[in-house]
């Protein structure tokens, strides 16, 4: 079955970012049978900080990273802090191996106190995932506090974005990350200057 | 099996006193550690190579030559020699010279280095890291084995009719280990030449190194040097010992918490559970070290890091006394149940003998 990883960087308890992430995942599930693995970065916040310092993930963080990198698709939601993604969200992205999200279908979401910061999606998240060579769906979903009390708007955006991710996933072969150990470049090719990209 | 110490050569303030040793003190301390290693019965001393503060060992063969003159048995090695940014011609010359002065008690470990700016400082590009390691070593390998070399590559000026002098002692090049933390390419390289593979495992969890070492072993067999179990593997370790486990933890914690590389990150307890670091009694170090064999197979060289993070020389020398006590136990335990076909780490004597045998067979 198609797998999606859902990453939420929400810190509050309860968290509106978690709520948005769950709604997006449910939206995808309504269109396509998917297996969902949800990660709350708050639960591995220390592990992420330790990884920044030591250069390697703890066993717990490694399991989370493997889930995210190994999933066919990704839903990534961050609270807006100071007009950008949160530090924890970016730190998590920073501990992923280079190229590990390349080509992956991604749906981006953000929550915030004010609707005036909705462009965080297009000024902060979208360029980040563009750099990571992810395949980001056209619609991102921003939920300001006020959205949770207003009819329609938010639900429509969730449905549209989820359908876009489901559409991308439907036609696709399952994720197959390069395993540098399994298919080693033979020495004669190394000597000729060839490497894994 | 060989046991020894490897040093990074960092000049780090002692966090318990705030005192920073001078460069002169640190350099002399490294020498004292090497002499002590021989005195307590260890086999190997290996120095790092760095070209930026707070590290002192920029000139490994100078230091090792001096130590060679003051020791009798100790094998002098590096951890690592920067194969990316050093001129392979100069490595060939420097280590052949050292080999003669040390009567063959020399091997070396190639490494790519972990300090980005060293590449531009030496006129190289870090993006060529792997390629430099591959090409430079290929030239070095030839310089030690062919009296006259014509050569052209991507990273160095060509050579016509070049002879690297002095020629290796007895015509036997120093044994080479390839040190690696994460690159399968380096495992492949070590396997191709039938060289040793040193997994610098001290800062990372074992699962990663199991894959790396298994890859090296498989490819070693693939290239026809022997069975996977005969491949030549070295491992790092990091220890701090006191007779009483709690004393070790109490004394080492401030050094751990403030250490360069991993300080201010995970707790001592988390780090010891995830990496080879052992802080405790000599018995605990014996047990942890013996567990490496279960994970990585029978291996040939075990090097311990004992002198970083600002530990005073006196404390480090006490650590070496304790290592001297446990190494005979480790030798005995590692020897028990070791399959007969698993070789020891090559030495100058064993390599000379093998070369003589090959010559005799050809005739
Ligand atoms: C340090 C900090 C900075 C914030 N900056 C912004 C901001 O610039 N714009 C905004 O709309 N909301 C901002 N907020 C509000 C959060 O985005 C909002 O509380 C978020 O939706 C909470 O998500 P959560 O419930 O998933 O934790 C900030 C909150 C914090 C703690």
Coordinates of C-alpha atoms in Angstrom, one line a residue, chain A residues 4 6 8 15-31 36 38 40 75 77 107 111 141 143 147-163 165:
Chain A
X4 CA 2.6 8.7 3.7
X6 CA 2.9 13.1 8.3
X8 CA 4.0 18.1 12.4
X15 CA -1.6 21.6 18.7
X16 CA -3.4 23.2 15.7
X17 CA -0.5 22.0 13.5
X18 CA -1.2 18.4 14.5
X19 CA -4.9 19.0 13.8
X20 CA -4.2 20.4 10.3
X21 CA -1.7 17.6 9.6
X22 CA -4.3 15.0 10.6
X23 CA -7.0 16.6 8.5
X24 CA -4.7 16.6 5.4
X25 CA -3.8 13.0 6.0
X26 CA -7.5 12.0 6.3
X27 CA -8.1 14.0 3.1
X28 CA -5.6 11.9 1.2
X29 CA -7.0 8.7 2.7
X30 CA -10.5 9.6 1.5
X31 CA -9.2 9.5 -2.1
X36 CA -0.1 6.8 7.5
X38 CA 2.6 10.3 11.9
X40 CA 5.3 14.8 16.1
X75 CA 2.7 15.9 4.6
X77 CA 3.2 21.0 8.7
X107 CA 2.1 18.6 0.7
X111 CA -0.5 27.2 11.1
X141 CA -2.7 24.9 3.3
X143 CA -4.6 27.7 8.9
X147 CA -9.8 29.7 10.2
X148 CA -10.8 27.2 12.9
X149 CA -14.0 29.1 13.6
X150 CA -15.1 30.0 10.1
X151 CA -17.2 27.8 7.7
X152 CA -15.9 26.2 4.5
X153 CA -12.7 28.0 3.4
X154 CA -10.2 25.8 5.3
X155 CA -12.0 22.5 4.5
X156 CA -12.1 23.4 0.8
X157 CA -8.3 24.1 0.8
X158 CA -7.7 20.8 2.7
X159 CA -9.7 18.8 0.2
X160 CA -8.1 20.4 -2.8
X161 CA -4.5 20.0 -1.5
X162 CA -5.2 16.4 -0.3
X163 CA -6.6 15.5 -3.7
X165 CA -1.2 14.8 -3.3

